XYZ file of N, CA, C and O in Angstrom:
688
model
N 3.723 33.770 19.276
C 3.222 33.030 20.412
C 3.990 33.432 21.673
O 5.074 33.997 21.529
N 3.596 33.229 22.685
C 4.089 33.870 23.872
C 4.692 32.224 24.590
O 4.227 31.113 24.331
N 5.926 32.579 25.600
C 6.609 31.753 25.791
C 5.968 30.030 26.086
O 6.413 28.955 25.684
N 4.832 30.326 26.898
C 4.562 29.291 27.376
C 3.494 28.521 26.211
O 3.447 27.300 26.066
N 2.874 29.257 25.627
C 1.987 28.862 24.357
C 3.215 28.236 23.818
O 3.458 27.317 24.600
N 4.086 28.254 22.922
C 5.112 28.070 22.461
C 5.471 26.284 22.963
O 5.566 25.227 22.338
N 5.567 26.609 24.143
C 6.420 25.338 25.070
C 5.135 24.262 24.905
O 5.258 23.111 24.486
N 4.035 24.813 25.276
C 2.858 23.326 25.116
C 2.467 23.260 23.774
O 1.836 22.225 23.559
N 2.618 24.050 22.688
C 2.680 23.500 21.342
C 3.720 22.813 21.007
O 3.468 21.832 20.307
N 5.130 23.045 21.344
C 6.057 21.500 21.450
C 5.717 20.737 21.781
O 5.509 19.704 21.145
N 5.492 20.961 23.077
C 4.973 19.640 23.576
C 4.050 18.902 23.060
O 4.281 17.694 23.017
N 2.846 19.372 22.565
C 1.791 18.970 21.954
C 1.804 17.706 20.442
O 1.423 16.612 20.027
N 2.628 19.046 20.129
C 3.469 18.472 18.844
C 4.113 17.224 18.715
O 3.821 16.393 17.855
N 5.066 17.082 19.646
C 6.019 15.706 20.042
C 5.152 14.782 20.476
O 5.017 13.739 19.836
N 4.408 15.030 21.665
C 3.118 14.281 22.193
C 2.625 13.152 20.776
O 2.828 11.960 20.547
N 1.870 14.302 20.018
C 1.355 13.720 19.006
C 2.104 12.875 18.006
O 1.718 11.803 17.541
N 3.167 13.473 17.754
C 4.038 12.192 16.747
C 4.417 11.006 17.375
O 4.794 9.906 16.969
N 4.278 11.361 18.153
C 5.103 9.762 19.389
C 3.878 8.787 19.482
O 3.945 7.560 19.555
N 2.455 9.762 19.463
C 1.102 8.822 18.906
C 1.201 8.111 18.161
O 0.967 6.903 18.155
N 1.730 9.074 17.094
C 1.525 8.317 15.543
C 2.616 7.314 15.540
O 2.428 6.201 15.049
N 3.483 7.578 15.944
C 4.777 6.682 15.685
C 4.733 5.642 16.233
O 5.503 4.758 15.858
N 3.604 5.347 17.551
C 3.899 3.887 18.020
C 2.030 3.883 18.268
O 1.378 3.860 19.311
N 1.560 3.917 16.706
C 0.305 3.329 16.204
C 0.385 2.357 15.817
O 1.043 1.944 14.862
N -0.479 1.690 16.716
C -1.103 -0.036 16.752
C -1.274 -0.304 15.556
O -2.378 -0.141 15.036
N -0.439 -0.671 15.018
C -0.444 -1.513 13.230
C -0.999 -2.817 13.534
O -1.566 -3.530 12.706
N -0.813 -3.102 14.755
C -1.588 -4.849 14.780
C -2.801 -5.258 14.902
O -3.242 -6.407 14.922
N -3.643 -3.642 15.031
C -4.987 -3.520 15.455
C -5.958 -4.238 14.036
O -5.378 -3.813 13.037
N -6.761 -4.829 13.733
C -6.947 -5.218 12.345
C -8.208 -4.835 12.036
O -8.783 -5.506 11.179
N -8.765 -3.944 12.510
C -9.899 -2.806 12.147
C -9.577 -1.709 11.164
O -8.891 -0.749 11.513
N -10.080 -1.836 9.886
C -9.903 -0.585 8.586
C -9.881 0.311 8.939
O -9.167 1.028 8.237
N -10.527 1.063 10.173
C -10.511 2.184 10.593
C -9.471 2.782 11.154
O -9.035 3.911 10.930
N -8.982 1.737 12.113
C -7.511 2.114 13.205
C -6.146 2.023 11.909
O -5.017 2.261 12.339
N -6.263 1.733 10.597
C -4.921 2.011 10.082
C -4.504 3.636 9.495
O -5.105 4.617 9.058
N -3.242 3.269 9.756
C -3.235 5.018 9.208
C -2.908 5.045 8.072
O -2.384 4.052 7.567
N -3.163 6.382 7.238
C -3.363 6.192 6.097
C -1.483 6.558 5.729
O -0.629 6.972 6.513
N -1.362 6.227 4.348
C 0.220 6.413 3.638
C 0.307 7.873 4.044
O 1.443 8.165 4.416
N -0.527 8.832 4.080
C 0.147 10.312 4.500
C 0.715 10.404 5.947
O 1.715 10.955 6.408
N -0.299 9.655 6.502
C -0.232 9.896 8.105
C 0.964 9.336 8.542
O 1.466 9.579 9.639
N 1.624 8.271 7.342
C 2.113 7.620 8.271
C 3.905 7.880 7.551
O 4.880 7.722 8.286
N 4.021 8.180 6.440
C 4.492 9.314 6.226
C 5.246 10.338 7.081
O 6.455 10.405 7.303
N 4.045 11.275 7.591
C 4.197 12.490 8.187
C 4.918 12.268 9.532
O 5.831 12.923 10.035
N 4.222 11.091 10.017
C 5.295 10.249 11.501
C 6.367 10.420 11.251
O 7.089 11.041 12.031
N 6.822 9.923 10.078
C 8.156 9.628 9.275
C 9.239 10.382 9.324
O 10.412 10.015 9.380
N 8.540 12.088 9.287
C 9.185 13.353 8.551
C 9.385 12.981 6.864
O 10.319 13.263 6.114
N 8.342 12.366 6.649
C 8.908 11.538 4.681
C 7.623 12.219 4.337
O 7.107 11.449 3.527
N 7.146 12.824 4.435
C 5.984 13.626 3.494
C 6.404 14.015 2.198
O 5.747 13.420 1.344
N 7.076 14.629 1.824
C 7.136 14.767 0.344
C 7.560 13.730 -0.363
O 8.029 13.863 -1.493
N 7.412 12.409 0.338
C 7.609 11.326 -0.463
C 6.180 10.641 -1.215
O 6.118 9.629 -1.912
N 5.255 11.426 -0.870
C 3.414 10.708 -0.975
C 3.474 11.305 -2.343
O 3.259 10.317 -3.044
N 3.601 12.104 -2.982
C 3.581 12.112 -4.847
C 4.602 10.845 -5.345
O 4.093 9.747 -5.572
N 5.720 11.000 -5.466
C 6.710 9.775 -5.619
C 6.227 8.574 -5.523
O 6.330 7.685 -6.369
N 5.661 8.516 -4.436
C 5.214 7.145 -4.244
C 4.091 6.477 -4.929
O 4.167 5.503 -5.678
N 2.864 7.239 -4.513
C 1.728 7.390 -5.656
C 1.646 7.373 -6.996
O 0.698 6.877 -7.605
N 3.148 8.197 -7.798
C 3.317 7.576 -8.726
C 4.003 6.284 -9.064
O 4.029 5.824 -10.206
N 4.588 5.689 -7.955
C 4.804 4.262 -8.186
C 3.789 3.012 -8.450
O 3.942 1.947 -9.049
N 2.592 3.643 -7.689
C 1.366 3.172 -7.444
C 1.187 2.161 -6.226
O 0.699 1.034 -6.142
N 2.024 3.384 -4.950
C 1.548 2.861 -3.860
C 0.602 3.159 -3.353
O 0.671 4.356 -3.075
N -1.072 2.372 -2.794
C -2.048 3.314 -2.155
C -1.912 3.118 -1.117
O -2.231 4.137 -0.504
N -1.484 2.067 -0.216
C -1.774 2.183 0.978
C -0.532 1.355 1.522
O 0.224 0.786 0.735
N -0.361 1.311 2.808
C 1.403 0.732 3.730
C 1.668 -0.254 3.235
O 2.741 -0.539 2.703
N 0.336 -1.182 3.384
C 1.495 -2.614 2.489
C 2.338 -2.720 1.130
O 3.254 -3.462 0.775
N 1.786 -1.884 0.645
C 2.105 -1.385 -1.172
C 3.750 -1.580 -0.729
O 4.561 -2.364 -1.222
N 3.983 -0.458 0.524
C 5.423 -0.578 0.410
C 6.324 -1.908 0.256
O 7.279 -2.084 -0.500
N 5.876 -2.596 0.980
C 6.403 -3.917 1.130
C 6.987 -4.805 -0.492
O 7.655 -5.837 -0.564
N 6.520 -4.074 -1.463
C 6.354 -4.679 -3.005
C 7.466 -4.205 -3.247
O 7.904 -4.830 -4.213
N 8.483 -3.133 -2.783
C 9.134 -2.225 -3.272
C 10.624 -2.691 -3.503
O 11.317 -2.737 -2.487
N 11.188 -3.028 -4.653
C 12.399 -3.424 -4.838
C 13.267 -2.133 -4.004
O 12.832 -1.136 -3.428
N 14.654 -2.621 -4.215
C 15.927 -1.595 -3.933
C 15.792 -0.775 -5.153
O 16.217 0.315 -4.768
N 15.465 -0.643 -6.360
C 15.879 -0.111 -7.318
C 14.208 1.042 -7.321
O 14.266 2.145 -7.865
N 13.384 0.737 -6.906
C 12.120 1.594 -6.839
C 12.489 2.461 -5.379
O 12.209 3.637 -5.144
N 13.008 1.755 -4.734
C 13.597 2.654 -3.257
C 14.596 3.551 -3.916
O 14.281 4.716 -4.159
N 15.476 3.207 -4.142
C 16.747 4.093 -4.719
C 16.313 5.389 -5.440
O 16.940 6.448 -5.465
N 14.845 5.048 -6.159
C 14.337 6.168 -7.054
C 13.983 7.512 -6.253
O 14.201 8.651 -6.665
N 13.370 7.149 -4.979
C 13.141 7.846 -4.133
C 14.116 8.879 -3.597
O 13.607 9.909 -3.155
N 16.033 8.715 -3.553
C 16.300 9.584 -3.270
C 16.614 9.876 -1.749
O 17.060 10.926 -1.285
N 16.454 9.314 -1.423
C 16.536 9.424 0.078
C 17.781 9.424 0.830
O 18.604 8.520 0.681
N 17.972 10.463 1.689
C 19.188 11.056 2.264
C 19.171 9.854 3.548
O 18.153 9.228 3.843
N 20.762 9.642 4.362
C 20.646 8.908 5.326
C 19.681 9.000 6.525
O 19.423 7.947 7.108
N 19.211 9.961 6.885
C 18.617 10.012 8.059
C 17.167 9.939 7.657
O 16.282 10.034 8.507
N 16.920 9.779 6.441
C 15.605 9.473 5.442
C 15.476 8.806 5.422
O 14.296 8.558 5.672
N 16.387 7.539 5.121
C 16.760 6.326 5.171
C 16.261 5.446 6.217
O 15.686 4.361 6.136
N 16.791 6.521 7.746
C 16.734 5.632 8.634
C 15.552 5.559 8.941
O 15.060 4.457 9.179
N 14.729 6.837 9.019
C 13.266 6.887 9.078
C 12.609 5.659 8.513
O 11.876 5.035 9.280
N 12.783 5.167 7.132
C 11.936 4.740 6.042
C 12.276 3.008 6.880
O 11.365 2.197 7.052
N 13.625 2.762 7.268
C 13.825 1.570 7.097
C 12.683 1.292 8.772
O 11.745 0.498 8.831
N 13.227 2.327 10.079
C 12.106 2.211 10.893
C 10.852 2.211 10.854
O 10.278 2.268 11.941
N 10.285 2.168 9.992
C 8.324 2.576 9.431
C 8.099 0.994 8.619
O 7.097 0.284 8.533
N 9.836 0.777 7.960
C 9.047 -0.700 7.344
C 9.160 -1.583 7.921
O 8.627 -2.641 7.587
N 10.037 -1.421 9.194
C 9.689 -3.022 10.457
C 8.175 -2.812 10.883
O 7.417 -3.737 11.173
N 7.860 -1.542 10.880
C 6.420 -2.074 11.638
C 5.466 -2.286 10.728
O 4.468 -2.811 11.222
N 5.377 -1.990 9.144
C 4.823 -2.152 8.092
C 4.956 -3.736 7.735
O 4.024 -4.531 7.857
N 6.158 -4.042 7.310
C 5.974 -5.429 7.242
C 5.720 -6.189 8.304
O 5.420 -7.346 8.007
N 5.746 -5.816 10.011
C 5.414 -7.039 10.859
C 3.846 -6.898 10.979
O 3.432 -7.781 11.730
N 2.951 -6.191 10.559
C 1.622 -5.326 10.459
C 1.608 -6.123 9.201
O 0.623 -6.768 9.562
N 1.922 -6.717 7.802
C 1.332 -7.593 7.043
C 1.403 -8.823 7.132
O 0.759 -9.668 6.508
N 2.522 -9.013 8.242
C 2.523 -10.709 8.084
C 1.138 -10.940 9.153
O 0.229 -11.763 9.044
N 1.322 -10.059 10.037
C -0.052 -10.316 11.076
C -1.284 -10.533 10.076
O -2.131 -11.426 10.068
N -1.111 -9.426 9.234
C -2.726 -9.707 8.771
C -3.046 -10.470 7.726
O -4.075 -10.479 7.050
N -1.555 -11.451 7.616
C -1.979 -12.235 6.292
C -2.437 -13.576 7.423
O -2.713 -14.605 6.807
N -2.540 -13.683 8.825
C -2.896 -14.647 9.636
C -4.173 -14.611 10.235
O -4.539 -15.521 10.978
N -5.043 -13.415 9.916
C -6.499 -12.981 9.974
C -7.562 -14.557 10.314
O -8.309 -14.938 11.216
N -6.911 -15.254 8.585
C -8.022 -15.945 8.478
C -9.206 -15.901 8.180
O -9.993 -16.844 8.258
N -9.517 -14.450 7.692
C -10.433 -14.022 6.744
C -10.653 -14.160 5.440
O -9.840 -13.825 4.578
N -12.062 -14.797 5.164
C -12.171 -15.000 3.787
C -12.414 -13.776 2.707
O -13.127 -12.806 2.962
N -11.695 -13.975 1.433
C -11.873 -13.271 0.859
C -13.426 -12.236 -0.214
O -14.531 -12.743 -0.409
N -13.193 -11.424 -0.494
C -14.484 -11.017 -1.071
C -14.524 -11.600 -2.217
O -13.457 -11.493 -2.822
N -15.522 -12.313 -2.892
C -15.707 -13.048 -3.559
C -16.046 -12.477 -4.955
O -15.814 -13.072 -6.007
N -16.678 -11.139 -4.840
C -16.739 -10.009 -5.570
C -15.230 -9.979 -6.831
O -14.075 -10.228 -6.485
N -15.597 -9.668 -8.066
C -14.863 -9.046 -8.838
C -14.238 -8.040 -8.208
O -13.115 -8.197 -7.729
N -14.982 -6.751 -8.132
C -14.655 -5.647 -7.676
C -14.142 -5.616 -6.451
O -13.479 -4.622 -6.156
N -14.362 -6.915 -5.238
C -13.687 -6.605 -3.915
C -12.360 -7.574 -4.253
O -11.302 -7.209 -3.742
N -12.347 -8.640 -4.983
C -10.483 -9.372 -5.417
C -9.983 -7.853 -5.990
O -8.901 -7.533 -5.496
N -10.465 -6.997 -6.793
C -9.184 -6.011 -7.458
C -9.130 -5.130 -5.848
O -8.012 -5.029 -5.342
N -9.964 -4.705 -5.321
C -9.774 -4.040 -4.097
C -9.055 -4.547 -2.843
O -8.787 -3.870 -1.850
N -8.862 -5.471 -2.984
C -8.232 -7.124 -2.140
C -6.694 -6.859 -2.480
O -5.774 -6.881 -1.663
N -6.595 -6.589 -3.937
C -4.735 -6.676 -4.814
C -4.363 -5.094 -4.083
O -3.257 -4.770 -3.649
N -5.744 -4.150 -4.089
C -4.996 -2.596 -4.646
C -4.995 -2.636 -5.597
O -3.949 -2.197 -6.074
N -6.227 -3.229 -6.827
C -5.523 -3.040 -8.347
C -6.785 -2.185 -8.587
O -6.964 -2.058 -9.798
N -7.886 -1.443 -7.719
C -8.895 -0.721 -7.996
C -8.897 -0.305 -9.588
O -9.489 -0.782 -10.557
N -8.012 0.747 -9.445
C -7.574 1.495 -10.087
C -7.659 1.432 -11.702
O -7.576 2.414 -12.440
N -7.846 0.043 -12.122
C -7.602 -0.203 -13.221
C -9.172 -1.154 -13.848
O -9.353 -1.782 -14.891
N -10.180 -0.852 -12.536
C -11.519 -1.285 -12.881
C -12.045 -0.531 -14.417
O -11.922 -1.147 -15.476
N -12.351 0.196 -14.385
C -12.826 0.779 -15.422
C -11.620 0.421 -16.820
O -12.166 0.360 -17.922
N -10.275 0.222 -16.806
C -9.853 -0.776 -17.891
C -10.101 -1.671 -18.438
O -10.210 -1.893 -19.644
N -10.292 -2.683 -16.987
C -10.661 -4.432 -17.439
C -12.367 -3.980 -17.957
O -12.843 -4.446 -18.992
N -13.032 -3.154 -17.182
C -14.371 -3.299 -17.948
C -14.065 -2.897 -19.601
O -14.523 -3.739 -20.374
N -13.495 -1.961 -20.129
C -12.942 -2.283 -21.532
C -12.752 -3.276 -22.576
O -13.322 -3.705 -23.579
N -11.780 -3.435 -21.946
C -11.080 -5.006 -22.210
C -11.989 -6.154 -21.990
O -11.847 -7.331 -22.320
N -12.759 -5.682 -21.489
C -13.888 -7.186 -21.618
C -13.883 -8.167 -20.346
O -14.383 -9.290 -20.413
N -13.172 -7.568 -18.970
C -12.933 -8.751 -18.274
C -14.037 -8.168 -16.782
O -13.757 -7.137 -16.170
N -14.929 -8.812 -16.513
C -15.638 -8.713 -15.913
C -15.694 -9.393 -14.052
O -16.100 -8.937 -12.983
N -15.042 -10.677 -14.497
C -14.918 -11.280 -13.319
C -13.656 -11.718 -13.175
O -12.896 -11.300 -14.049
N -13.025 -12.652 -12.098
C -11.613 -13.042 -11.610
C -10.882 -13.673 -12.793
O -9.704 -13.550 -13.127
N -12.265 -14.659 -13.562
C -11.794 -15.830 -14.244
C -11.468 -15.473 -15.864
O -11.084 -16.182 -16.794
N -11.831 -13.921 -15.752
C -11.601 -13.455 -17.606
C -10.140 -13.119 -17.861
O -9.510 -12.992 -18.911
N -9.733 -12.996 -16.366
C -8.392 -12.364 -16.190
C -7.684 -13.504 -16.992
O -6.984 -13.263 -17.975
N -7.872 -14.536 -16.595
C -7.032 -15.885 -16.890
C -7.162 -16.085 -18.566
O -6.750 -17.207 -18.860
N -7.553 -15.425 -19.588
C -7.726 -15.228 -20.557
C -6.723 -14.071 -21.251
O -6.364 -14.202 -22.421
N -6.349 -13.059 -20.527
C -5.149 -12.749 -21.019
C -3.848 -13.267 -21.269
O -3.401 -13.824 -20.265
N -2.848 -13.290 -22.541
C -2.035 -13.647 -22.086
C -0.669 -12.410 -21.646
O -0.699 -11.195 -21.842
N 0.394 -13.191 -21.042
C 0.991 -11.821 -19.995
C 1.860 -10.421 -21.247
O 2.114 -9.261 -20.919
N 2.123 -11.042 -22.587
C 2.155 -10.530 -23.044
C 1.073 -8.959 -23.362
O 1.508 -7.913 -23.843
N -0.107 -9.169 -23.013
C -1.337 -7.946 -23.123
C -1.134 -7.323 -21.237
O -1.543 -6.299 -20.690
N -0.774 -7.847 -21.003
C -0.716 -7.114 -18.998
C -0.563 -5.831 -19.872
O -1.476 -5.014 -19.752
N 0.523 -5.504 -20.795
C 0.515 -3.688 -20.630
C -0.866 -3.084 -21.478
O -1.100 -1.916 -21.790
N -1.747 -4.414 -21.748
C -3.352 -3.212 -22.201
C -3.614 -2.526 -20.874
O -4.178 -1.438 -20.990
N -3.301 -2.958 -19.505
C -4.332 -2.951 -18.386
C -3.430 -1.153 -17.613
O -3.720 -0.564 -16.572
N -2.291 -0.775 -18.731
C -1.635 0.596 -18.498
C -1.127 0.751 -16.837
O -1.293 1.793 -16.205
N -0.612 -0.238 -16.381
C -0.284 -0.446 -14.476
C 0.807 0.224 -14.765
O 1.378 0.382 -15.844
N 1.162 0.786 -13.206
C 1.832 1.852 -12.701
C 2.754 0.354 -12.051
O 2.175 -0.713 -11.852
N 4.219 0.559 -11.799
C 4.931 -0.491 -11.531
C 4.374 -1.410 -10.211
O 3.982 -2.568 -10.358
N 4.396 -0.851 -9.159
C 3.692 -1.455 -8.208
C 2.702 -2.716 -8.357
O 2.758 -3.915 -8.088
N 1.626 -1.695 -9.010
C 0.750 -2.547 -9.510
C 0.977 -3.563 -10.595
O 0.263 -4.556 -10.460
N 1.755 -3.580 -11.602
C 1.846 -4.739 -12.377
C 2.757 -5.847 -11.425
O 2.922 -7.038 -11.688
N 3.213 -5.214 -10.428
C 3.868 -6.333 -9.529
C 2.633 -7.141 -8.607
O 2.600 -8.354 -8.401
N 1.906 -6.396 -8.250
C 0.727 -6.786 -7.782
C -0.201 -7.832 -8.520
O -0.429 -8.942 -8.039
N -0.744 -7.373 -9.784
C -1.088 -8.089 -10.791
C -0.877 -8.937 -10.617
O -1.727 -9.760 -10.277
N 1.020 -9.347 -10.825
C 1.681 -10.914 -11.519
C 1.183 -11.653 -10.239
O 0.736 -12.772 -10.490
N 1.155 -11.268 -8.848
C 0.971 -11.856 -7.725
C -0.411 -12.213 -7.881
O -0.780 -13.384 -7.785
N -0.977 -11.523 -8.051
C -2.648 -11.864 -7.888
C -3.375 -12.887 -9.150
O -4.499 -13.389 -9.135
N -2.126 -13.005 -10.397
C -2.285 -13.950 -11.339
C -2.048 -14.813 -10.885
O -2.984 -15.613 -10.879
N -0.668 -15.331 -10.167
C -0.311 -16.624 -9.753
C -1.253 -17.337 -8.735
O -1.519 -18.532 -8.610
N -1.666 -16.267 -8.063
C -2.968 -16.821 -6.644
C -4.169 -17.297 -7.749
O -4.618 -18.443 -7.720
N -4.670 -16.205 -8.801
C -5.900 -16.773 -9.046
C -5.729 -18.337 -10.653
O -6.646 -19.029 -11.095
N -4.528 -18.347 -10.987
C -3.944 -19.524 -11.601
C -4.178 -20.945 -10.199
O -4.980 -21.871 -10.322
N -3.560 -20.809 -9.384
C -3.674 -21.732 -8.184
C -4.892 -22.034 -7.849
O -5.219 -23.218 -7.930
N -6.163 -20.736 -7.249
C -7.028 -21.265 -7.141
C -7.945 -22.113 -8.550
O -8.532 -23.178 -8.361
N -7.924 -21.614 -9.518
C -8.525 -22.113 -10.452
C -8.080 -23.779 -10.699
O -8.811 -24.732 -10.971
N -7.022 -23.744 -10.552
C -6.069 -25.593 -10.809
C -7.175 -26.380 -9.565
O -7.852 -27.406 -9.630
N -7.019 -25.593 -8.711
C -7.476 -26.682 -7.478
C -8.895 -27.038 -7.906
O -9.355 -28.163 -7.708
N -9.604 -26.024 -8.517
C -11.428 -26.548 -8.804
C -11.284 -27.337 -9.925
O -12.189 -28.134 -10.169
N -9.922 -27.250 -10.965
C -9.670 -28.490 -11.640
C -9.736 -29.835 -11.276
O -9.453 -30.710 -12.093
């Protein structure tokens, strides 16, 4: 590249991460979030999206589930560190916002597992015989490992058991 090509592809470059880096997480349109790579790549943490994925993170809030001991797995050098810990102030202040929506939930089988992040494990529960919210409540937690969850997700799970235990008491 010739000098000045050079200088406005820095620039360009920096331009653009400084986009990404102070992307409107509070915006609450599916479209305006960025995805775990993108946001990631802000990061300089890209080769952390296999790692993570196999934790069974799909998307930013996932992170938020993440003990010290699932962080630690990761490996992460100090200035990795500092990255990760800057990405999860705006990650977690971006879920408490949107747990204040006030949007009702999908009422759908298939949109509660898409609701957890527990997609993934649709074609299991159809196996297993569980079709809707309320078959779930028919396992006991001893069988959770038929449903083969990736850690994340069985953390997800236990959460989304205790919510749909609660709602069910109340139509009691």
């Amino acid at each position: 590249m010739k000098l000045l090509e050079e200088r406005r592809w820095k620039q360009a470059t920096s331009q653009l991460l400084k986009v990404i880096r102070n992307y409107d997480f509070n915006d609450n349109t599916r479209c305006s979030t960025p995805c775990l790579k993108t946001w990631l790549e802000s990061l300089k943490l890209e080769e952390l999206d296999e790692p993570l994925k196999m934790l069974g993170v799909v998307e930013l809030s996932d992170l938020s589930d993440m003990d010290d001991r699932e962080l630690a797995s990761l490996g992460l050098n100090k200035l990795q560190r500092k990255h990760w810990d800057m990405g999860m102030l705006q990650v977690l202040k971006a879920k408490n916002e949107a747990g204040l929506d006030g949007k009702n939930d999908d009422p759908t089988f298939r949109g509660w597992l898409e609701s957890w992040r527990l997609f993934r494990l649709w074609p299991i529960m159809q196996e297993i015989g569980a079709y809707v919210q309320q078959d779930l409540l028919d396992l006991e937690p001893s069988e959770y490992s038929l449903l083969k969850m990736r850690p994340l997700e069985a953390k997800r799970f236990e959460q989304a058991m205790i919510a749909l235990e609660e709602e069910f008491q109340a139509w009691q």
